[in-house]
Amino acid sequence: MNYKSLLFDDTHVVQQEQKPAEKVEKGNQPIQFDGNFGLERRLGKNGEKQQYGLTILFEEDGKSNEIKYELSVSYLGLSDEHTFLYQIDRTSPVYINEIIPDLLADKLAYEAGKIFYPLVVETRKDGKFLSVKNSEAIRKRWIKAKAGIEDYFEGVYAAKYIRLMDERLADDHFIQICFRDDWFIQTYFQSIYKNYLKDLSVEGNLLFPNLEPVALGYKTTETVSPRTNHFGSIMLQHEGYLEQDETQQATGGYQAKYILSPASKAVQIIIAEWWIKEISMKKVTLKLFTMDKLDHEKLPTNISASSIEGLVFLDGNKTNKSNKGFWSKWF
């Protein structure tokens, strides 16, 4: 089954789902809810792993940049506080507009960014991200990586970058803030495992990285379909709008589809879109799809594509406006 084409065609337009004859018996079946119309993540033994392909497209003023890579999410078990622990690994190079970063500043950022993985995160039972749990391991990896970076990269720029990495990584709060601004983290580890009440719909305010600190969030209606889709999976629909106080003039919206395994409730697909308009229109589109049943499909890596000046951050959510690549992430 081609999960990538389940919801969108090449023009990013939502398609009508088609019924393959061999899958019809799995579709249109009543959802087996947990408790009070709830969804509960059913985890297996420690080490259970999900493989994904991820693309994030950033658009502003007619310009766009896309980040793309493969990753895995492994369940590590319960913490002492009975929260859930997961390990995230990047399992492919990171491609920006189909190329591996090749500008000096971007190469430096790319090598430094590797220290964050494997990343261990803590979530609530409902799936909501709480914190990074292996900050000390990240700092130790930086000490080892720094020696190689200092040998390879020379000049004032590299020296300043390394000094600032030393300063920032010494602050555990800074590491936490970095990943609260990570699009994958804040979308994948969302509060979706909860009770949806008799109407199968709840409302709440959701926060994402493109919001200013004073924003109230996206007032979102979260709805679960009462029956499986034609492929036998559970589908969640999010529809929201930007809610702000009287001092803010921006408008915005959010919509997403989460496709879950009917048995384990593991995420199979996420298609999400956010937009904000104030002076200019800014739009972010995230697509995540499982690789577990798509071993023959790999992310395209068109190395011949032209290099870019405006780099999307490897570990963040913004578009570079000063040709510094990942550099600006640390300021």
JSON list of C-alpha atoms in Angstrom, two decimals, residues 13-241:
[
{"chain": "A", "resi": 13, "resn": "VAL", "atom": "CA", "xyz": [-4.50, 18.35, -2.97]},
{"chain": "A", "resi": 14, "resn": "VAL", "atom": "CA", "xyz": [-6.58, 16.06, -0.79]},
{"chain": "A", "resi": 15, "resn": "GLN", "atom": "CA", "xyz": [-7.79, 13.08, -2.79]},
{"chain": "A", "resi": 16, "resn": "GLN", "atom": "CA", "xyz": [-10.76, 10.84, -2.40]},
{"chain": "A", "resi": 17, "resn": "GLU", "atom": "CA", "xyz": [-9.62, 7.54, -0.98]},
{"chain": "A", "resi": 18, "resn": "GLN", "atom": "CA", "xyz": [-9.96, 4.63, -3.39]},
{"chain": "A", "resi": 19, "resn": "LYS", "atom": "CA", "xyz": [-10.93, 1.14, -2.34]},
{"chain": "A", "resi": 20, "resn": "PRO", "atom": "CA", "xyz": [-8.48, -1.57, -3.35]},
{"chain": "A", "resi": 21, "resn": "ALA", "atom": "CA", "xyz": [-10.45, -4.79, -3.69]},
{"chain": "A", "resi": 22, "resn": "GLU", "atom": "CA", "xyz": [-8.07, -6.78, -1.51]},
{"chain": "A", "resi": 23, "resn": "LYS", "atom": "CA", "xyz": [-8.44, -4.35, 1.41]},
{"chain": "A", "resi": 24, "resn": "VAL", "atom": "CA", "xyz": [-12.19, -3.75, 1.43]},
{"chain": "A", "resi": 25, "resn": "GLU", "atom": "CA", "xyz": [-12.84, -6.18, 4.25]},
{"chain": "A", "resi": 26, "resn": "LYS", "atom": "CA", "xyz": [-10.66, -4.10, 6.59]},
{"chain": "A", "resi": 27, "resn": "GLY", "atom": "CA", "xyz": [-12.36, -0.81, 5.81]},
{"chain": "A", "resi": 28, "resn": "ASN", "atom": "CA", "xyz": [-15.51, 0.81, 7.10]},
{"chain": "A", "resi": 29, "resn": "GLN", "atom": "CA", "xyz": [-15.42, -1.15, 10.35]},
{"chain": "A", "resi": 30, "resn": "PRO", "atom": "CA", "xyz": [-16.48, 0.32, 13.74]},
{"chain": "A", "resi": 31, "resn": "ILE", "atom": "CA", "xyz": [-13.57, 1.68, 15.76]},
{"chain": "A", "resi": 32, "resn": "GLN", "atom": "CA", "xyz": [-12.81, -0.32, 18.89]},
{"chain": "A", "resi": 33, "resn": "PHE", "atom": "CA", "xyz": [-12.52, 2.52, 21.40]},
{"chain": "A", "resi": 34, "resn": "ASP", "atom": "CA", "xyz": [-10.75, 2.27, 24.74]},
{"chain": "A", "resi": 35, "resn": "GLY", "atom": "CA", "xyz": [-12.98, 3.27, 27.63]},
{"chain": "A", "resi": 36, "resn": "ASN", "atom": "CA", "xyz": [-15.03, 6.45, 27.21]},
{"chain": "A", "resi": 37, "resn": "PHE", "atom": "CA", "xyz": [-14.68, 6.77, 23.42]},
{"chain": "A", "resi": 38, "resn": "GLY", "atom": "CA", "xyz": [-10.93, 6.95, 23.91]},
{"chain": "A", "resi": 39, "resn": "LEU", "atom": "CA", "xyz": [-7.83, 6.05, 21.95]},
{"chain": "A", "resi": 40, "resn": "GLU", "atom": "CA", "xyz": [-4.97, 4.47, 23.88]},
{"chain": "A", "resi": 41, "resn": "ARG", "atom": "CA", "xyz": [-1.50, 3.80, 22.50]},
{"chain": "A", "resi": 42, "resn": "ARG", "atom": "CA", "xyz": [-0.88, 0.06, 22.85]},
{"chain": "A", "resi": 43, "resn": "LEU", "atom": "CA", "xyz": [2.84, -0.40, 23.24]},
{"chain": "A", "resi": 44, "resn": "GLY", "atom": "CA", "xyz": [4.64, -3.69, 22.95]},
{"chain": "A", "resi": 45, "resn": "LYS", "atom": "CA", "xyz": [7.93, -4.66, 24.50]},
{"chain": "A", "resi": 46, "resn": "ASN", "atom": "CA", "xyz": [10.68, -2.11, 25.03]},
{"chain": "A", "resi": 47, "resn": "GLY", "atom": "CA", "xyz": [12.53, -1.46, 21.79]},
{"chain": "A", "resi": 48, "resn": "GLU", "atom": "CA", "xyz": [9.44, -1.45, 19.57]},
{"chain": "A", "resi": 49, "resn": "LYS", "atom": "CA", "xyz": [10.41, 0.69, 16.59]},
{"chain": "A", "resi": 50, "resn": "GLN", "atom": "CA", "xyz": [8.55, 2.69, 13.92]},
{"chain": "A", "resi": 51, "resn": "GLN", "atom": "CA", "xyz": [10.35, 3.80, 10.73]},
{"chain": "A", "resi": 52, "resn": "TYR", "atom": "CA", "xyz": [9.28, 6.98, 8.95]},
{"chain": "A", "resi": 53, "resn": "GLY", "atom": "CA", "xyz": [10.00, 9.31, 6.06]},
{"chain": "A", "resi": 54, "resn": "LEU", "atom": "CA", "xyz": [9.53, 13.01, 6.82]},
{"chain": "A", "resi": 55, "resn": "THR", "atom": "CA", "xyz": [9.29, 16.13, 4.66]},
{"chain": "A", "resi": 56, "resn": "ILE", "atom": "CA", "xyz": [8.64, 19.68, 5.88]},
{"chain": "A", "resi": 57, "resn": "LEU", "atom": "CA", "xyz": [8.00, 22.46, 3.38]},
{"chain": "A", "resi": 58, "resn": "PHE", "atom": "CA", "xyz": [8.40, 26.12, 4.42]},
{"chain": "A", "resi": 59, "resn": "GLU", "atom": "CA", "xyz": [6.84, 28.80, 2.21]},
{"chain": "A", "resi": 60, "resn": "GLU", "atom": "CA", "xyz": [6.95, 32.59, 2.49]},
{"chain": "A", "resi": 61, "resn": "ASP", "atom": "CA", "xyz": [6.54, 35.38, -0.08]},
{"chain": "A", "resi": 62, "resn": "GLY", "atom": "CA", "xyz": [6.67, 32.99, -3.03]},
{"chain": "A", "resi": 63, "resn": "LYS", "atom": "CA", "xyz": [9.86, 31.29, -1.83]},
{"chain": "A", "resi": 64, "resn": "SER", "atom": "CA", "xyz": [10.05, 27.77, -0.49]},
{"chain": "A", "resi": 65, "resn": "ASN", "atom": "CA", "xyz": [12.55, 25.44, 1.18]},
{"chain": "A", "resi": 66, "resn": "GLU", "atom": "CA", "xyz": [12.07, 21.77, 1.95]},
{"chain": "A", "resi": 67, "resn": "ILE", "atom": "CA", "xyz": [13.76, 19.60, 4.54]},
{"chain": "A", "resi": 68, "resn": "LYS", "atom": "CA", "xyz": [13.67, 15.81, 4.13]},
{"chain": "A", "resi": 69, "resn": "TYR", "atom": "CA", "xyz": [15.04, 12.82, 6.00]},
{"chain": "A", "resi": 70, "resn": "GLU", "atom": "CA", "xyz": [14.23, 9.37, 7.39]},
{"chain": "A", "resi": 71, "resn": "LEU", "atom": "CA", "xyz": [13.99, 8.60, 11.08]},
{"chain": "A", "resi": 72, "resn": "SER", "atom": "CA", "xyz": [12.95, 5.98, 13.59]},
{"chain": "A", "resi": 73, "resn": "VAL", "atom": "CA", "xyz": [11.01, 6.23, 16.86]},
{"chain": "A", "resi": 74, "resn": "SER", "atom": "CA", "xyz": [11.67, 3.50, 19.44]},
{"chain": "A", "resi": 75, "resn": "TYR", "atom": "CA", "xyz": [9.75, 2.91, 22.66]},
{"chain": "A", "resi": 76, "resn": "LEU", "atom": "CA", "xyz": [12.12, 2.65, 25.64]},
{"chain": "A", "resi": 77, "resn": "GLY", "atom": "CA", "xyz": [9.62, 1.95, 28.41]},
{"chain": "A", "resi": 78, "resn": "LEU", "atom": "CA", "xyz": [8.33, 3.91, 31.40]},
{"chain": "A", "resi": 79, "resn": "SER", "atom": "CA", "xyz": [10.29, 6.44, 33.41]},
{"chain": "A", "resi": 80, "resn": "ASP", "atom": "CA", "xyz": [10.39, 6.45, 37.21]},
{"chain": "A", "resi": 81, "resn": "GLU", "atom": "CA", "xyz": [7.59, 9.02, 37.03]},
{"chain": "A", "resi": 82, "resn": "HIS", "atom": "CA", "xyz": [5.52, 6.65, 34.84]},
{"chain": "A", "resi": 83, "resn": "THR", "atom": "CA", "xyz": [5.86, 8.84, 31.78]},
{"chain": "A", "resi": 84, "resn": "PHE", "atom": "CA", "xyz": [6.72, 7.27, 28.40]},
{"chain": "A", "resi": 85, "resn": "LEU", "atom": "CA", "xyz": [10.25, 7.34, 27.00]},
{"chain": "A", "resi": 86, "resn": "TYR", "atom": "CA", "xyz": [11.11, 7.25, 23.29]},
{"chain": "A", "resi": 87, "resn": "GLN", "atom": "CA", "xyz": [14.35, 7.34, 21.34]},
{"chain": "A", "resi": 88, "resn": "ILE", "atom": "CA", "xyz": [14.49, 9.19, 18.02]},
{"chain": "A", "resi": 89, "resn": "ASP", "atom": "CA", "xyz": [17.22, 8.42, 15.48]},
{"chain": "A", "resi": 90, "resn": "ARG", "atom": "CA", "xyz": [17.85, 9.98, 12.10]},
{"chain": "A", "resi": 91, "resn": "THR", "atom": "CA", "xyz": [18.44, 7.06, 9.75]},
{"chain": "A", "resi": 92, "resn": "SER", "atom": "CA", "xyz": [19.40, 8.98, 6.60]},
{"chain": "A", "resi": 93, "resn": "PRO", "atom": "CA", "xyz": [21.25, 12.16, 5.70]},
{"chain": "A", "resi": 94, "resn": "VAL", "atom": "CA", "xyz": [19.25, 15.38, 5.92]},
{"chain": "A", "resi": 95, "resn": "TYR", "atom": "CA", "xyz": [18.44, 16.86, 2.51]},
{"chain": "A", "resi": 96, "resn": "ILE", "atom": "CA", "xyz": [17.62, 20.53, 2.00]},
{"chain": "A", "resi": 97, "resn": "ASN", "atom": "CA", "xyz": [15.90, 21.11, -1.34]},
{"chain": "A", "resi": 98, "resn": "GLU", "atom": "CA", "xyz": [17.13, 17.65, -2.41]},
{"chain": "A", "resi": 99, "resn": "ILE", "atom": "CA", "xyz": [20.83, 18.18, -1.61]},
{"chain": "A", "resi": 100, "resn": "ILE", "atom": "CA", "xyz": [23.11, 17.50, 1.33]},
{"chain": "A", "resi": 101, "resn": "PRO", "atom": "CA", "xyz": [24.22, 20.89, 2.75]},
{"chain": "A", "resi": 102, "resn": "ASP", "atom": "CA", "xyz": [27.34, 22.03, 0.89]},
{"chain": "A", "resi": 103, "resn": "LEU", "atom": "CA", "xyz": [27.96, 25.65, 1.90]},
{"chain": "A", "resi": 104, "resn": "LEU", "atom": "CA", "xyz": [30.67, 26.05, 4.55]},
{"chain": "A", "resi": 105, "resn": "ALA", "atom": "CA", "xyz": [28.32, 27.39, 7.22]},
{"chain": "A", "resi": 106, "resn": "ASP", "atom": "CA", "xyz": [25.76, 24.71, 6.46]},
{"chain": "A", "resi": 107, "resn": "LYS", "atom": "CA", "xyz": [28.34, 21.91, 6.55]},
{"chain": "A", "resi": 108, "resn": "LEU", "atom": "CA", "xyz": [29.45, 23.13, 9.96]},
{"chain": "A", "resi": 109, "resn": "ALA", "atom": "CA", "xyz": [25.86, 23.23, 11.21]},
{"chain": "A", "resi": 110, "resn": "TYR", "atom": "CA", "xyz": [25.12, 19.82, 9.72]},
{"chain": "A", "resi": 111, "resn": "GLU", "atom": "CA", "xyz": [28.05, 18.17, 11.50]},
{"chain": "A", "resi": 112, "resn": "ALA", "atom": "CA", "xyz": [27.30, 19.91, 14.79]},
{"chain": "A", "resi": 113, "resn": "GLY", "atom": "CA", "xyz": [23.60, 19.00, 14.55]},
{"chain": "A", "resi": 114, "resn": "LYS", "atom": "CA", "xyz": [24.40, 15.29, 14.57]},
{"chain": "A", "resi": 115, "resn": "ILE", "atom": "CA", "xyz": [25.18, 15.39, 18.29]},
{"chain": "A", "resi": 116, "resn": "PHE", "atom": "CA", "xyz": [21.49, 15.64, 19.17]},
{"chain": "A", "resi": 117, "resn": "TYR", "atom": "CA", "xyz": [20.78, 12.09, 17.98]},
{"chain": "A", "resi": 118, "resn": "PRO", "atom": "CA", "xyz": [19.96, 9.59, 19.33]},
{"chain": "A", "resi": 119, "resn": "LEU", "atom": "CA", "xyz": [17.47, 11.84, 21.13]},
{"chain": "A", "resi": 120, "resn": "VAL", "atom": "CA", "xyz": [15.53, 10.55, 24.14]},
{"chain": "A", "resi": 121, "resn": "VAL", "atom": "CA", "xyz": [12.25, 12.30, 24.90]},
{"chain": "A", "resi": 122, "resn": "GLU", "atom": "CA", "xyz": [9.61, 11.99, 27.59]},
{"chain": "A", "resi": 123, "resn": "THR", "atom": "CA", "xyz": [5.87, 12.15, 26.90]},
{"chain": "A", "resi": 124, "resn": "ARG", "atom": "CA", "xyz": [2.64, 11.97, 28.83]},
{"chain": "A", "resi": 125, "resn": "LYS", "atom": "CA", "xyz": [0.36, 8.96, 28.47]},
{"chain": "A", "resi": 126, "resn": "ASP", "atom": "CA", "xyz": [-1.74, 10.94, 25.98]},
{"chain": "A", "resi": 127, "resn": "GLY", "atom": "CA", "xyz": [1.31, 11.34, 23.73]},
{"chain": "A", "resi": 128, "resn": "LYS", "atom": "CA", "xyz": [2.17, 14.97, 24.51]},
{"chain": "A", "resi": 129, "resn": "PHE", "atom": "CA", "xyz": [5.87, 15.89, 24.50]},
{"chain": "A", "resi": 130, "resn": "LEU", "atom": "CA", "xyz": [7.26, 16.89, 27.88]},
{"chain": "A", "resi": 131, "resn": "SER", "atom": "CA", "xyz": [11.05, 17.15, 27.71]},
{"chain": "A", "resi": 132, "resn": "VAL", "atom": "CA", "xyz": [14.39, 15.94, 26.39]},
{"chain": "A", "resi": 133, "resn": "LYS", "atom": "CA", "xyz": [15.82, 13.35, 28.78]},
{"chain": "A", "resi": 134, "resn": "ASN", "atom": "CA", "xyz": [19.40, 12.84, 27.56]},
{"chain": "A", "resi": 135, "resn": "SER", "atom": "CA", "xyz": [20.88, 16.34, 27.69]},
{"chain": "A", "resi": 136, "resn": "GLU", "atom": "CA", "xyz": [24.01, 15.06, 29.40]},
{"chain": "A", "resi": 137, "resn": "ALA", "atom": "CA", "xyz": [24.60, 12.49, 26.64]},
{"chain": "A", "resi": 138, "resn": "ILE", "atom": "CA", "xyz": [24.20, 15.27, 24.05]},
{"chain": "A", "resi": 139, "resn": "ARG", "atom": "CA", "xyz": [26.86, 17.35, 25.83]},
{"chain": "A", "resi": 140, "resn": "LYS", "atom": "CA", "xyz": [29.24, 14.39, 25.94]},
{"chain": "A", "resi": 141, "resn": "ARG", "atom": "CA", "xyz": [28.77, 13.79, 22.21]},
{"chain": "A", "resi": 142, "resn": "TRP", "atom": "CA", "xyz": [29.54, 17.45, 21.58]},
{"chain": "A", "resi": 143, "resn": "ILE", "atom": "CA", "xyz": [32.87, 17.17, 23.43]},
{"chain": "A", "resi": 144, "resn": "LYS", "atom": "CA", "xyz": [33.88, 14.28, 21.16]},
{"chain": "A", "resi": 145, "resn": "ALA", "atom": "CA", "xyz": [32.55, 15.88, 17.99]},
{"chain": "A", "resi": 146, "resn": "LYS", "atom": "CA", "xyz": [34.13, 19.26, 18.71]},
{"chain": "A", "resi": 147, "resn": "ALA", "atom": "CA", "xyz": [37.67, 17.94, 18.29]},
{"chain": "A", "resi": 148, "resn": "GLY", "atom": "CA", "xyz": [36.93, 16.69, 14.78]},
{"chain": "A", "resi": 149, "resn": "ILE", "atom": "CA", "xyz": [35.08, 19.89, 13.87]},
{"chain": "A", "resi": 150, "resn": "GLU", "atom": "CA", "xyz": [37.99, 22.04, 15.08]},
{"chain": "A", "resi": 151, "resn": "ASP", "atom": "CA", "xyz": [40.38, 19.99, 12.95]},
{"chain": "A", "resi": 152, "resn": "TYR", "atom": "CA", "xyz": [38.25, 20.25, 9.81]},
{"chain": "A", "resi": 153, "resn": "PHE", "atom": "CA", "xyz": [36.83, 23.79, 10.03]},
{"chain": "A", "resi": 154, "resn": "GLU", "atom": "CA", "xyz": [39.11, 26.83, 10.39]},
{"chain": "A", "resi": 155, "resn": "GLY", "atom": "CA", "xyz": [38.64, 30.56, 10.67]},
{"chain": "A", "resi": 156, "resn": "VAL", "atom": "CA", "xyz": [36.86, 33.13, 12.82]},
{"chain": "A", "resi": 157, "resn": "TYR", "atom": "CA", "xyz": [33.41, 31.94, 11.80]},
{"chain": "A", "resi": 158, "resn": "ALA", "atom": "CA", "xyz": [34.02, 28.36, 12.94]},
{"chain": "A", "resi": 159, "resn": "ALA", "atom": "CA", "xyz": [35.70, 29.46, 16.16]},
{"chain": "A", "resi": 160, "resn": "LYS", "atom": "CA", "xyz": [32.75, 31.68, 17.08]},
{"chain": "A", "resi": 161, "resn": "TYR", "atom": "CA", "xyz": [30.27, 28.94, 16.23]},
{"chain": "A", "resi": 162, "resn": "ILE", "atom": "CA", "xyz": [32.10, 26.42, 18.41]},
{"chain": "A", "resi": 163, "resn": "ARG", "atom": "CA", "xyz": [32.32, 28.87, 21.32]},
{"chain": "A", "resi": 164, "resn": "LEU", "atom": "CA", "xyz": [28.61, 29.58, 21.17]},
{"chain": "A", "resi": 165, "resn": "MET", "atom": "CA", "xyz": [27.80, 25.86, 20.98]},
{"chain": "A", "resi": 166, "resn": "ASP", "atom": "CA", "xyz": [29.83, 25.41, 24.18]},
{"chain": "A", "resi": 167, "resn": "GLU", "atom": "CA", "xyz": [27.88, 28.18, 25.90]},
{"chain": "A", "resi": 168, "resn": "ARG", "atom": "CA", "xyz": [24.43, 27.11, 24.71]},
{"chain": "A", "resi": 169, "resn": "LEU", "atom": "CA", "xyz": [24.80, 23.40, 25.39]},
{"chain": "A", "resi": 170, "resn": "ALA", "atom": "CA", "xyz": [25.88, 24.12, 28.95]},
{"chain": "A", "resi": 171, "resn": "ASP", "atom": "CA", "xyz": [22.34, 25.40, 29.53]},
{"chain": "A", "resi": 172, "resn": "ASP", "atom": "CA", "xyz": [19.89, 22.51, 29.84]},
{"chain": "A", "resi": 173, "resn": "HIS", "atom": "CA", "xyz": [16.97, 24.93, 29.43]},
{"chain": "A", "resi": 174, "resn": "PHE", "atom": "CA", "xyz": [18.30, 25.92, 26.01]},
{"chain": "A", "resi": 175, "resn": "ILE", "atom": "CA", "xyz": [18.24, 22.30, 24.82]},
{"chain": "A", "resi": 176, "resn": "GLN", "atom": "CA", "xyz": [14.64, 21.96, 26.00]},
{"chain": "A", "resi": 177, "resn": "ILE", "atom": "CA", "xyz": [13.60, 25.13, 24.17]},
{"chain": "A", "resi": 178, "resn": "CYS", "atom": "CA", "xyz": [15.24, 23.92, 20.94]},
{"chain": "A", "resi": 179, "resn": "PHE", "atom": "CA", "xyz": [13.03, 20.87, 20.77]},
{"chain": "A", "resi": 180, "resn": "ARG", "atom": "CA", "xyz": [9.90, 22.69, 21.83]},
{"chain": "A", "resi": 181, "resn": "ASP", "atom": "CA", "xyz": [10.48, 24.56, 18.57]},
{"chain": "A", "resi": 182, "resn": "ASP", "atom": "CA", "xyz": [10.94, 21.38, 16.51]},
{"chain": "A", "resi": 183, "resn": "TRP", "atom": "CA", "xyz": [8.15, 20.73, 14.00]},
{"chain": "A", "resi": 184, "resn": "PHE", "atom": "CA", "xyz": [8.41, 16.94, 14.07]},
{"chain": "A", "resi": 185, "resn": "ILE", "atom": "CA", "xyz": [8.48, 16.75, 17.88]},
{"chain": "A", "resi": 186, "resn": "GLN", "atom": "CA", "xyz": [5.53, 19.08, 18.35]},
{"chain": "A", "resi": 187, "resn": "THR", "atom": "CA", "xyz": [3.41, 17.34, 15.70]},
{"chain": "A", "resi": 188, "resn": "TYR", "atom": "CA", "xyz": [4.21, 13.66, 16.25]},
{"chain": "A", "resi": 189, "resn": "PHE", "atom": "CA", "xyz": [4.13, 13.90, 20.06]},
{"chain": "A", "resi": 190, "resn": "GLN", "atom": "CA", "xyz": [0.76, 15.61, 20.21]},
{"chain": "A", "resi": 191, "resn": "SER", "atom": "CA", "xyz": [-2.02, 14.84, 22.69]},
{"chain": "A", "resi": 192, "resn": "ILE", "atom": "CA", "xyz": [-4.03, 12.43, 20.52]},
{"chain": "A", "resi": 193, "resn": "TYR", "atom": "CA", "xyz": [-4.40, 9.45, 22.88]},
{"chain": "A", "resi": 194, "resn": "LYS", "atom": "CA", "xyz": [-7.36, 10.56, 24.98]},
{"chain": "A", "resi": 195, "resn": "ASN", "atom": "CA", "xyz": [-11.14, 10.42, 25.32]},
{"chain": "A", "resi": 196, "resn": "TYR", "atom": "CA", "xyz": [-13.12, 11.96, 22.46]},
{"chain": "A", "resi": 197, "resn": "LEU", "atom": "CA", "xyz": [-16.49, 11.81, 24.25]},
{"chain": "A", "resi": 198, "resn": "LYS", "atom": "CA", "xyz": [-19.76, 10.61, 22.78]},
{"chain": "A", "resi": 199, "resn": "ASP", "atom": "CA", "xyz": [-19.66, 13.09, 19.89]},
{"chain": "A", "resi": 200, "resn": "LEU", "atom": "CA", "xyz": [-16.15, 11.81, 18.99]},
{"chain": "A", "resi": 201, "resn": "SER", "atom": "CA", "xyz": [-14.95, 15.41, 18.99]},
{"chain": "A", "resi": 202, "resn": "VAL", "atom": "CA", "xyz": [-13.12, 17.64, 21.46]},
{"chain": "A", "resi": 203, "resn": "GLU", "atom": "CA", "xyz": [-11.81, 21.19, 21.38]},
{"chain": "A", "resi": 204, "resn": "GLY", "atom": "CA", "xyz": [-8.55, 22.60, 22.65]},
{"chain": "A", "resi": 205, "resn": "ASN", "atom": "CA", "xyz": [-5.80, 25.13, 22.05]},
{"chain": "A", "resi": 206, "resn": "LEU", "atom": "CA", "xyz": [-2.74, 23.66, 20.34]},
{"chain": "A", "resi": 207, "resn": "LEU", "atom": "CA", "xyz": [0.67, 25.34, 20.24]},
{"chain": "A", "resi": 208, "resn": "PHE", "atom": "CA", "xyz": [3.17, 24.95, 17.40]},
{"chain": "A", "resi": 209, "resn": "PRO", "atom": "CA", "xyz": [6.62, 26.42, 16.62]},
{"chain": "A", "resi": 210, "resn": "ASN", "atom": "CA", "xyz": [5.41, 29.15, 14.24]},
{"chain": "A", "resi": 211, "resn": "LEU", "atom": "CA", "xyz": [3.51, 30.96, 16.97]},
{"chain": "A", "resi": 212, "resn": "GLU", "atom": "CA", "xyz": [4.85, 34.01, 18.80]},
{"chain": "A", "resi": 213, "resn": "PRO", "atom": "CA", "xyz": [5.29, 33.54, 22.57]},
{"chain": "A", "resi": 214, "resn": "VAL", "atom": "CA", "xyz": [2.26, 35.73, 23.31]},
{"chain": "A", "resi": 215, "resn": "ALA", "atom": "CA", "xyz": [-0.07, 33.85, 20.94]},
{"chain": "A", "resi": 216, "resn": "LEU", "atom": "CA", "xyz": [-2.92, 31.94, 22.52]},
{"chain": "A", "resi": 217, "resn": "GLY", "atom": "CA", "xyz": [-2.59, 29.05, 20.08]},
{"chain": "A", "resi": 218, "resn": "TYR", "atom": "CA", "xyz": [-4.76, 27.41, 17.44]},
{"chain": "A", "resi": 219, "resn": "LYS", "atom": "CA", "xyz": [-8.28, 26.82, 18.73]},
{"chain": "A", "resi": 220, "resn": "THR", "atom": "CA", "xyz": [-8.75, 23.36, 17.28]},
{"chain": "A", "resi": 221, "resn": "THR", "atom": "CA", "xyz": [-11.57, 20.88, 16.87]},
{"chain": "A", "resi": 222, "resn": "GLU", "atom": "CA", "xyz": [-10.17, 17.33, 17.03]},
{"chain": "A", "resi": 223, "resn": "THR", "atom": "CA", "xyz": [-12.43, 14.65, 15.59]},
{"chain": "A", "resi": 224, "resn": "VAL", "atom": "CA", "xyz": [-12.02, 10.89, 15.29]},
{"chain": "A", "resi": 225, "resn": "SER", "atom": "CA", "xyz": [-13.87, 9.00, 12.57]},
{"chain": "A", "resi": 226, "resn": "PRO", "atom": "CA", "xyz": [-16.28, 6.39, 14.03]},
{"chain": "A", "resi": 227, "resn": "ARG", "atom": "CA", "xyz": [-15.25, 3.82, 11.41]},
{"chain": "A", "resi": 228, "resn": "THR", "atom": "CA", "xyz": [-11.99, 2.77, 9.80]},
{"chain": "A", "resi": 229, "resn": "ASN", "atom": "CA", "xyz": [-11.05, 4.23, 6.44]},
{"chain": "A", "resi": 230, "resn": "HIS", "atom": "CA", "xyz": [-10.92, 2.10, 3.29]},
{"chain": "A", "resi": 231, "resn": "PHE", "atom": "CA", "xyz": [-7.45, 0.85, 4.25]},
{"chain": "A", "resi": 232, "resn": "GLY", "atom": "CA", "xyz": [-8.58, -0.28, 7.69]},
{"chain": "A", "resi": 233, "resn": "SER", "atom": "CA", "xyz": [-6.89, 2.52, 9.65]},
{"chain": "A", "resi": 234, "resn": "ILE", "atom": "CA", "xyz": [-8.17, 5.04, 12.20]},
{"chain": "A", "resi": 235, "resn": "MET", "atom": "CA", "xyz": [-8.37, 8.65, 11.04]},
{"chain": "A", "resi": 236, "resn": "LEU", "atom": "CA", "xyz": [-8.19, 11.81, 13.16]},
{"chain": "A", "resi": 237, "resn": "GLN", "atom": "CA", "xyz": [-9.04, 15.21, 11.71]},
{"chain": "A", "resi": 238, "resn": "HIS", "atom": "CA", "xyz": [-7.83, 18.54, 13.16]},
{"chain": "A", "resi": 239, "resn": "GLU", "atom": "CA", "xyz": [-9.31, 21.89, 12.10]},
{"chain": "A", "resi": 240, "resn": "GLY", "atom": "CA", "xyz": [-8.22, 25.07, 13.85]},
{"chain": "A", "resi": 241, "resn": "TYR", "atom": "CA", "xyz": [-7.82, 28.81, 13.60]}
]
